PDB file of C-alpha atoms in Angstrom:
ATOM      1  CA  MET A   1       0.000   0.000   0.000  1.00  0.00           C
ATOM      2  CA  THR A   2       1.459   3.355  -1.029  1.00  0.00           C
ATOM      3  CA  ARG A   3       1.310   6.366   1.345  1.00  0.00           C
ATOM      4  CA  THR A   4       0.035   9.568  -0.207  1.00  0.00           C
ATOM      5  CA  ASP A   5       0.916  12.071   2.610  1.00  0.00           C
ATOM      6  CA  ASP A   6       4.386  13.514   3.538  1.00  0.00           C
ATOM      7  CA  ASP A   7       4.392  12.289   7.131  1.00  0.00           C
ATOM      8  CA  PRO A   8       7.046   9.495   7.625  1.00  0.00           C
ATOM      9  CA  PRO A   9       5.988   6.274   9.315  1.00  0.00           C
ATOM     10  CA  GLU A  10       6.335   6.014  13.093  1.00  0.00           C
ATOM     11  CA  TRP A  11       9.235   3.509  12.896  1.00  0.00           C
ATOM     12  CA  ALA A  12      11.235   6.003  10.797  1.00  0.00           C
ATOM     13  CA  LYS A  13      10.672   8.751  13.338  1.00  0.00           C
ATOM     14  CA  GLU A  14      11.869   6.476  16.134  1.00  0.00           C
ATOM     15  CA  ARG A  15      15.010   5.524  14.184  1.00  0.00           C
ATOM     16  CA  ALA A  16      15.782   9.190  13.540  1.00  0.00           C
ATOM     17  CA  ARG A  17      15.449   9.958  17.264  1.00  0.00           C
ATOM     18  CA  GLU A  18      17.870   7.103  18.102  1.00  0.00           C
ATOM     19  CA  MET A  19      20.451   8.353  15.601  1.00  0.00           C
ATOM     20  CA  MET A  20      20.259  11.902  16.953  1.00  0.00           C
ATOM     21  CA  ALA A  21      20.689  10.664  20.520  1.00  0.00           C
ATOM     22  CA  ALA A  22      23.740   8.605  19.520  1.00  0.00           C
ATOM     23  CA  GLY A  23      25.294  11.658  17.873  1.00  0.00           C
ATOM     24  CA  ASP A  24      24.837  13.721  21.022  1.00  0.00           C
ATOM     25  CA  GLU A  25      26.563  11.024  23.121  1.00  0.00           C
ATOM     26  CA  GLU A  26      29.603  10.934  20.785  1.00  0.00           C
ATOM     27  CA  ALA A  27      29.936  14.708  21.005  1.00  0.00           C
ATOM     28  CA  ALA A  28      29.788  14.541  24.795  1.00  0.00           C
ATOM     29  CA  ASP A  29      32.564  11.936  24.869  1.00  0.00           C
ATOM     30  CA  GLU A  30      35.015  14.253  23.062  1.00  0.00           C
ATOM     31  CA  PRO A  31      37.308  16.413  25.283  1.00  0.00           C
ATOM     32  CA  ALA A  32      35.865  19.866  25.746  1.00  0.00           C
ATOM     33  CA  ASP A  33      39.131  21.474  24.670  1.00  0.00           C
ATOM     34  CA  ALA A  34      39.876  19.120  21.762  1.00  0.00           C
ATOM     35  CA  ALA A  35      39.438  21.880  19.233  1.00  0.00           C
ATOM     36  CA  GLU A  36      41.706  24.100  21.293  1.00  0.00           C
ATOM     37  CA  SER A  37      44.518  21.553  21.822  1.00  0.00           C
ATOM     38  CA  PRO A  38      47.886  23.220  21.282  1.00  0.00           C
ATOM     39  CA  ASP A  39      49.917  22.348  18.251  1.00  0.00           C
ATOM     40  CA  PRO A  40      52.831  20.023  19.148  1.00  0.00           C
ATOM     41  CA  ASP A  41      55.209  22.682  17.862  1.00  0.00           C
ATOM     42  CA  ASP A  42      53.959  25.049  20.581  1.00  0.00           C
ATOM     43  CA  GLU A  43      55.823  22.901  23.121  1.00  0.00           C
ATOM     44  CA  ARG A  44      59.165  23.616  21.434  1.00  0.00           C
ATOM     45  CA  VAL A  45      60.018  26.996  22.963  1.00  0.00           C
ATOM     46  CA  PRO A  46      62.924  26.562  22.855  1.00  0.00           C
ATOM     47  CA  ASP A  47      64.105  23.056  21.889  1.00  0.00           C
ATOM     48  CA  VAL A  48      67.461  23.311  23.649  1.00  0.00           C
ATOM     49  CA  PRO A  49      67.524  22.647  27.430  1.00  0.00           C
ATOM     50  CA  VAL A  50      68.744  25.201  29.950  1.00  0.00           C
ATOM     51  CA  GLU A  51      71.731  23.046  30.904  1.00  0.00           C
ATOM     52  CA  ALA A  52      72.987  23.023  27.310  1.00  0.00           C
ATOM     53  CA  VAL A  53      72.590  26.805  27.029  1.00  0.00           C
ATOM     54  CA  GLU A  54      74.569  27.308  30.232  1.00  0.00           C
ATOM     55  CA  GLU A  55      77.317  25.010  28.969  1.00  0.00           C
ATOM     56  CA  ALA A  56      77.420  26.875  25.643  1.00  0.00           C
ATOM     57  CA  GLU A  57      77.808  30.142  27.558  1.00  0.00           C
ATOM     58  CA  ARG A  58      80.542  28.652  29.741  1.00  0.00           C
ATOM     59  CA  LEU A  59      82.534  27.438  26.741  1.00  0.00           C
ATOM     60  CA  THR A  60      82.153  30.796  25.012  1.00  0.00           C
ATOM     61  CA  ARG A  61      83.484  32.619  28.065  1.00  0.00           C
ATOM     62  CA  LEU A  62      86.378  30.173  28.382  1.00  0.00           C
ATOM     63  CA  ALA A  63      87.316  30.787  24.753  1.00  0.00           C
ATOM     64  CA  ARG A  64      87.340  34.516  25.432  1.00  0.00           C
ATOM     65  CA  GLU A  65      89.364  34.058  28.601  1.00  0.00           C
ATOM     66  CA  ALA A  66      91.959  32.041  26.697  1.00  0.00           C
ATOM     67  CA  GLU A  67      92.165  34.629  23.922  1.00  0.00           C
ATOM     68  CA  SER A  68      92.657  37.445  26.444  1.00  0.00           C
ATOM     69  CA  ALA A  69      95.989  35.947  27.468  1.00  0.00           C
ATOM     70  CA  GLU A  70      99.230  36.458  25.590  1.00  0.00           C
ATOM     71  CA  PRO A  71      98.682  34.693  22.254  1.00  0.00           C
ATOM     72  CA  THR A  72     100.493  31.432  21.689  1.00  0.00           C
ATOM     73  CA  PRO A  73      99.695  28.514  19.367  1.00  0.00           C
ATOM     74  CA  GLU A  74      98.573  26.480  22.392  1.00  0.00           C
ATOM     75  CA  ILE A  75      96.201  29.192  23.614  1.00  0.00           C
ATOM     76  CA  GLU A  76      94.735  29.699  20.168  1.00  0.00           C
ATOM     77  CA  GLN A  77      94.191  25.962  19.881  1.00  0.00           C
ATOM     78  CA  ALA A  78      92.494  25.851  23.298  1.00  0.00           C
ATOM     79  CA  ALA A  79      90.142  28.712  22.368  1.00  0.00           C
ATOM     80  CA  GLU A  80      89.236  27.004  19.123  1.00  0.00           C
ATOM     81  CA  GLN A  81      88.544  23.734  20.970  1.00  0.00           C
ATOM     82  CA  TYR A  82      86.148  25.521  23.326  1.00  0.00           C
ATOM     83  CA  ARG A  83      84.224  26.955  20.393  1.00  0.00           C
ATOM     84  CA  GLU A  84      84.138  23.608  18.601  1.00  0.00           C
ATOM     85  CA  ARG A  85      82.764  21.878  21.691  1.00  0.00           C
ATOM     86  CA  ARG A  86      80.160  24.636  22.086  1.00  0.00           C
ATOM     87  CA  ASP A  87      79.051  24.404  18.450  1.00  0.00           C
ATOM     88  CA  ALA A  88      78.886  20.608  18.584  1.00  0.00           C
ATOM     89  CA  LEU A  89      76.758  20.777  21.742  1.00  0.00           C
ATOM     90  CA  ALA A  90      74.281  23.162  20.115  1.00  0.00           C
ATOM     91  CA  ALA A  91      74.185  21.008  16.987  1.00  0.00           C
ATOM     92  CA  GLU A  92      73.026  18.041  19.070  1.00  0.00           C
ATOM     93  CA  TYR A  93      69.766  19.924  19.624  1.00  0.00           C
ATOM     94  CA  GLY A  94      69.482  21.278  16.090  1.00  0.00           C
ATOM     95  CA  TYR A  95      70.795  24.760  16.877  1.00  0.00           C
ATOM     96  CA  THR A  96      73.442  27.053  15.404  1.00  0.00           C
ATOM     97  CA  VAL A  97      75.537  29.351  17.614  1.00  0.00           C
ATOM     98  CA  ARG A  98      76.333  32.960  16.834  1.00  0.00           C
ATOM     99  CA  VAL A  99      77.914  35.759  18.885  1.00  0.00           C
ATOM    100  CA  ARG A 100      76.174  39.039  18.114  1.00  0.00           C
ATOM    101  CA  GLU A 101      78.849  41.689  18.368  1.00  0.00           C
ATOM    102  CA  GLU A 102      76.634  44.795  18.485  1.00  0.00           C
ATOM    103  CA  ASP A 103      75.166  43.911  21.900  1.00  0.00           C
ATOM    104  CA  ASP A 104      77.671  41.225  22.942  1.00  0.00           C
ATOM    105  CA  ALA A 105      75.160  38.388  23.112  1.00  0.00           C
ATOM    106  CA  LEU A 106      75.410  34.656  22.583  1.00  0.00           C
ATOM    107  CA  VAL A 107      72.537  33.605  20.332  1.00  0.00           C
ATOM    108  CA  LEU A 108      71.315  30.095  19.475  1.00  0.00           C
ATOM    109  CA  TYR A 109      69.133  29.797  16.374  1.00  0.00           C
ATOM    110  CA  PRO A 110      67.216  26.702  15.204  1.00  0.00           C
ATOM    111  CA  ASP A 111      69.061  25.201  12.245  1.00  0.00           C
ATOM    112  CA  GLU A 112      66.012  25.429  10.004  1.00  0.00           C
ATOM    113  CA  TRP A 113      66.186  29.224  10.231  1.00  0.00           C
ATOM    114  CA  MET A 114      69.665  29.248   8.751  1.00  0.00           C
ATOM    115  CA  ASP A 115      70.801  29.415   5.144  1.00  0.00           C
ATOM    116  CA  GLU A 116      74.564  29.307   4.576  1.00  0.00           C
ATOM    117  CA  GLY A 117      75.248  30.884   7.951  1.00  0.00           C
ATOM    118  CA  THR A 118      72.618  33.628   7.705  1.00  0.00           C
ATOM    119  CA  VAL A 119      69.216  33.758   9.398  1.00  0.00           C
ATOM    120  CA  ARG A 120      66.366  33.729   6.868  1.00  0.00           C
ATOM    121  CA  LEU A 121      63.595  35.895   8.298  1.00  0.00           C
ATOM    122  CA  ASP A 122      60.996  34.165   6.143  1.00  0.00           C
ATOM    123  CA  ARG A 123      61.758  30.925   8.000  1.00  0.00           C
ATOM    124  CA  VAL A 124      61.253  32.372  11.497  1.00  0.00           C
ATOM    125  CA  GLU A 125      57.873  31.048  12.565  1.00  0.00           C
ATOM    126  CA  ASP A 126      58.268  31.549  16.343  1.00  0.00           C
ATOM    127  CA  THR A 127      60.880  33.963  17.678  1.00  0.00           C
ATOM    128  CA  ASP A 128      60.658  32.423  21.158  1.00  0.00           C
ATOM    129  CA  ARG A 129      62.539  29.379  19.879  1.00  0.00           C
ATOM    130  CA  ALA A 130      65.754  31.414  19.695  1.00  0.00           C
ATOM    131  CA  VAL A 131      67.914  31.756  22.801  1.00  0.00           C
ATOM    132  CA  GLU A 132      69.910  34.852  23.778  1.00  0.00           C
ATOM    133  CA  VAL A 133      72.436  35.198  26.598  1.00  0.00           C
ATOM    134  CA  SER A 134      74.271  38.417  27.400  1.00  0.00           C
ATOM    135  CA  LEU A 135      78.030  37.974  27.556  1.00  0.00           C
ATOM    136  CA  SER A 136      78.701  41.395  29.052  1.00  0.00           C
ATOM    137  CA  GLY A 137      77.732  40.459  32.584  1.00  0.00           C
ATOM    138  CA  PRO A 138      79.675  38.355  35.069  1.00  0.00           C
ATOM    139  CA  GLY A 139      80.181  34.741  34.120  1.00  0.00           C
ATOM    140  CA  ASP A 140      82.655  31.903  34.342  1.00  0.00           C
ATOM    141  CA  ALA A 141      85.739  34.073  33.884  1.00  0.00           C
ATOM    142  CA  ASP A 142      86.095  34.645  37.636  1.00  0.00           C
ATOM    143  CA  ARG A 143      85.362  31.005  38.349  1.00  0.00           C
ATOM    144  CA  TYR A 144      87.989  29.954  35.810  1.00  0.00           C
ATOM    145  CA  ARG A 145      90.645  32.146  37.451  1.00  0.00           C
ATOM    146  CA  GLU A 146      89.850  30.735  40.886  1.00  0.00           C
ATOM    147  CA  VAL A 147      90.000  27.138  39.702  1.00  0.00           C
ATOM    148  CA  ALA A 148      93.161  27.677  37.669  1.00  0.00           C
ATOM    149  CA  ALA A 149      94.906  29.382  40.594  1.00  0.00           C
ATOM    150  CA  TYR A 150      93.987  26.543  42.935  1.00  0.00           C
ATOM    151  CA  ASN A 151      95.113  23.851  40.495  1.00  0.00           C
ATOM    152  CA  GLU A 152      98.401  25.663  39.923  1.00  0.00           C
ATOM    153  CA  ALA A 153      98.887  25.874  43.691  1.00  0.00           C
ATOM    154  CA  VAL A 154      98.380  22.124  43.991  1.00  0.00           C
ATOM    155  CA  ALA A 155     100.868  21.479  41.185  1.00  0.00           C
ATOM    156  CA  ALA A 156     103.392  23.752  42.900  1.00  0.00           C
ATOM    157  CA  ALA A 157     102.881  21.900  46.185  1.00  0.00           C
ATOM    158  CA  VAL A 158     103.468  18.567  44.444  1.00  0.00           C
ATOM    159  CA  ALA A 159     106.687  19.966  42.951  1.00  0.00           C
ATOM    160  CA  GLU A 160     107.868  20.972  46.429  1.00  0.00           C
ATOM    161  CA  ARG A 161     107.069  17.706  48.169  1.00  0.00           C
ATOM    162  CA  GLU A 162     107.236  14.917  45.612  1.00  0.00           C
ATOM    163  CA  ALA A 163     109.471  13.482  42.909  1.00  0.00           C
ATOM    164  CA  ALA A 164     109.893  15.341  39.623  1.00  0.00           C
ATOM    165  CA  VAL A 165     107.967  12.688  37.705  1.00  0.00           C
ATOM    166  CA  HIS A 166     104.853  13.437  39.797  1.00  0.00           C
ATOM    167  CA  ALA A 167     105.403  17.182  39.609  1.00  0.00           C
ATOM    168  CA  ARG A 168     105.448  17.173  35.833  1.00  0.00           C
ATOM    169  CA  THR A 169     102.237  15.149  35.628  1.00  0.00           C
ATOM    170  CA  ALA A 170     100.611  17.383  38.259  1.00  0.00           C
ATOM    171  CA  GLU A 171     101.311  20.452  36.143  1.00  0.00           C
ATOM    172  CA  THR A 172      99.767  18.830  33.074  1.00  0.00           C
ATOM    173  CA  PHE A 173      96.778  17.555  35.051  1.00  0.00           C
ATOM    174  CA  ALA A 174      96.203  21.028  36.497  1.00  0.00           C
ATOM    175  CA  THR A 175      96.079  22.498  32.996  1.00  0.00           C
ATOM    176  CA  PHE A 176      93.747  19.754  31.816  1.00  0.00           C
ATOM    177  CA  MET A 177      91.229  20.182  34.642  1.00  0.00           C
ATOM    178  CA  SER A 178      91.287  23.994  34.451  1.00  0.00           C
ATOM    179  CA  ASN A 179      90.968  24.340  30.698  1.00  0.00           C
ATOM    180  CA  HIS A 180      88.702  21.440  29.845  1.00  0.00           C
ATOM    181  CA  TYR A 181      86.377  21.225  32.832  1.00  0.00           C
ATOM    182  CA  VAL A 182      86.955  24.329  35.010  1.00  0.00           C
ATOM    183  CA  ARG A 183      87.121  21.980  37.968  1.00  0.00           C
ATOM    184  CA  THR A 184      89.695  21.494  40.673  1.00  0.00           C
ATOM    185  CA  VAL A 185      92.102  18.577  40.419  1.00  0.00           C
ATOM    186  CA  ASP A 186      90.621  16.953  43.517  1.00  0.00           C
ATOM    187  CA  ASP A 187      87.128  17.164  41.986  1.00  0.00           C
ATOM    188  CA  ALA A 188      87.973  14.990  38.985  1.00  0.00           C
ATOM    189  CA  THR A 189      85.632  12.101  38.269  1.00  0.00           C
ATOM    190  CA  PRO A 190      86.930   8.635  37.342  1.00  0.00           C
ATOM    191  CA  GLU A 191      85.926   9.389  33.753  1.00  0.00           C
ATOM    192  CA  MET A 192      87.958  12.605  33.736  1.00  0.00           C
ATOM    193  CA  ARG A 193      90.977  10.812  35.165  1.00  0.00           C
ATOM    194  CA  ALA A 194      90.671   8.147  32.484  1.00  0.00           C
ATOM    195  CA  GLU A 195      90.417  10.793  29.756  1.00  0.00           C
ATOM    196  CA  PHE A 196      93.523  12.505  31.096  1.00  0.00           C
ATOM    197  CA  ARG A 197      95.490   9.270  31.477  1.00  0.00           C
ATOM    198  CA  GLU A 198      94.527   7.716  28.151  1.00  0.00           C
ATOM    199  CA  GLU A 199      94.132  10.714  25.859  1.00  0.00           C
ATOM    200  CA  TYR A 200      95.204  14.142  27.074  1.00  0.00           C
ATOM    201  CA  LEU A 201      98.513  13.248  28.699  1.00  0.00           C
ATOM    202  CA  VAL A 202      99.590  11.139  25.750  1.00  0.00           C
ATOM    203  CA  ARG A 203      98.668  13.726  23.120  1.00  0.00           C
ATOM    204  CA  ASN A 204      99.322  17.032  24.860  1.00  0.00           C
ATOM    205  CA  GLY A 205     101.624  16.392  27.812  1.00  0.00           C
ATOM    206  CA  TRP A 206     104.749  15.179  26.003  1.00  0.00           C
ATOM    207  CA  PRO A 207     105.186  12.553  28.747  1.00  0.00           C
ATOM    208  CA  THR A 208     108.297  10.545  29.380  1.00  0.00           C
ATOM    209  CA  ASP A 209     108.103   6.796  29.654  1.00  0.00           C
ATOM    210  CA  GLU A 210     108.632   7.209  33.372  1.00  0.00           C
ATOM    211  CA  GLN A 211     105.584   9.490  33.567  1.00  0.00           C
ATOM    212  CA  LEU A 212     103.391   7.060  31.699  1.00  0.00           C
ATOM    213  CA  ASP A 213     104.473   4.196  33.935  1.00  0.00           C
ATOM    214  CA  ALA A 214     103.778   6.216  37.083  1.00  0.00           C
ATOM    215  CA  VAL A 215     100.626   8.097  35.999  1.00  0.00           C
ATOM    216  CA  ASP A 216      98.243   6.261  38.337  1.00  0.00           C
ATOM    217  CA  GLU A 217     100.573   6.837  41.273  1.00  0.00           C
ATOM    218  CA  SER A 218     100.934  10.484  40.254  1.00  0.00           C
ATOM    219  CA  LEU A 219      97.153  11.011  40.261  1.00  0.00           C
ATOM    220  CA  SER A 220      96.987   9.542  43.755  1.00  0.00           C
ATOM    221  CA  VAL A 221      99.810  11.825  44.877  1.00  0.00           C
ATOM    222  CA  ILE A 222      98.021  14.859  43.425  1.00  0.00           C
ATOM    223  CA  ALA A 223      94.812  14.011  45.295  1.00  0.00           C
ATOM    224  CA  SER A 224      96.760  13.515  48.529  1.00  0.00           C
ATOM    225  CA  VAL A 225      98.596  16.831  48.238  1.00  0.00           C
ATOM    226  CA  ALA A 226      95.427  18.680  47.217  1.00  0.00           C
ATOM    227  CA  ALA A 227      93.839  17.692  50.521  1.00  0.00           C
ATOM    228  CA  ASP A 228      96.335  20.003  52.241  1.00  0.00           C
ATOM    229  CA  VAL A 229      95.747  23.001  49.949  1.00  0.00           C
ATOM    230  CA  GLU A 230      93.021  25.355  51.112  1.00  0.00           C
ATOM    231  CA  VAL A 231      91.052  27.186  48.439  1.00  0.00           C
ATOM    232  CA  ALA A 232      90.721  30.231  50.703  1.00  0.00           C
ATOM    233  CA  ASP A 233      94.500  30.547  50.889  1.00  0.00           C
ATOM    234  CA  VAL A 234      94.977  30.698  47.119  1.00  0.00           C
ATOM    235  CA  ASP A 235      95.272  34.100  45.488  1.00  0.00           C
ATOM    236  CA  SER A 236      93.408  33.986  42.190  1.00  0.00           C
ATOM    237  CA  ALA A 237      94.756  37.375  41.085  1.00  0.00           C
TER     238      ALA A 237
END
């Protein structure tokens, strides 16, 4: 039998009501702020952690401190090593380091902003991703002088009290800890001692065979003598 009016049958109305109710339940199940969820990129301000920025600043200041001394091939090499370590650290997080001369600031830019060493403004989608640190204020320079003075005092004390073989290694170890880690000789970790013993001393210390044979004993001697050297008694000037 064919219907001649426009009114749908009762079963169709009931089905329509069920479908509408189901749609309302699905909408209620969605998070209220789903449409306002932040873009994942909004979390990347900036991408480089604070610790890495602080280390980049420290290495930059150490490079400057080295260059402020009387120039020698060794000092120039040390300054260049600081900058290389800084740049490599920033690169781990996808950043490029620049020192902005006009306001003396260390700046870290995301790599995707760069084109052959120059920032492309058309690629800067969020300026907060860049990092700027003023280099004009106080920094690690004073800390470096204090540590270096203390390490030199320990090396001098070893030279006064111990055999020449230990004194020579103490001088090299003092330089290593001051320049590479800005840490006192008695604050060296096992990893730092291993790096000194296996790499730095061999390559940069021009050691004698006697030194190499006695290096472990020398490191123990240095730690023992350092225990008698008071930081407060060392003149960092």
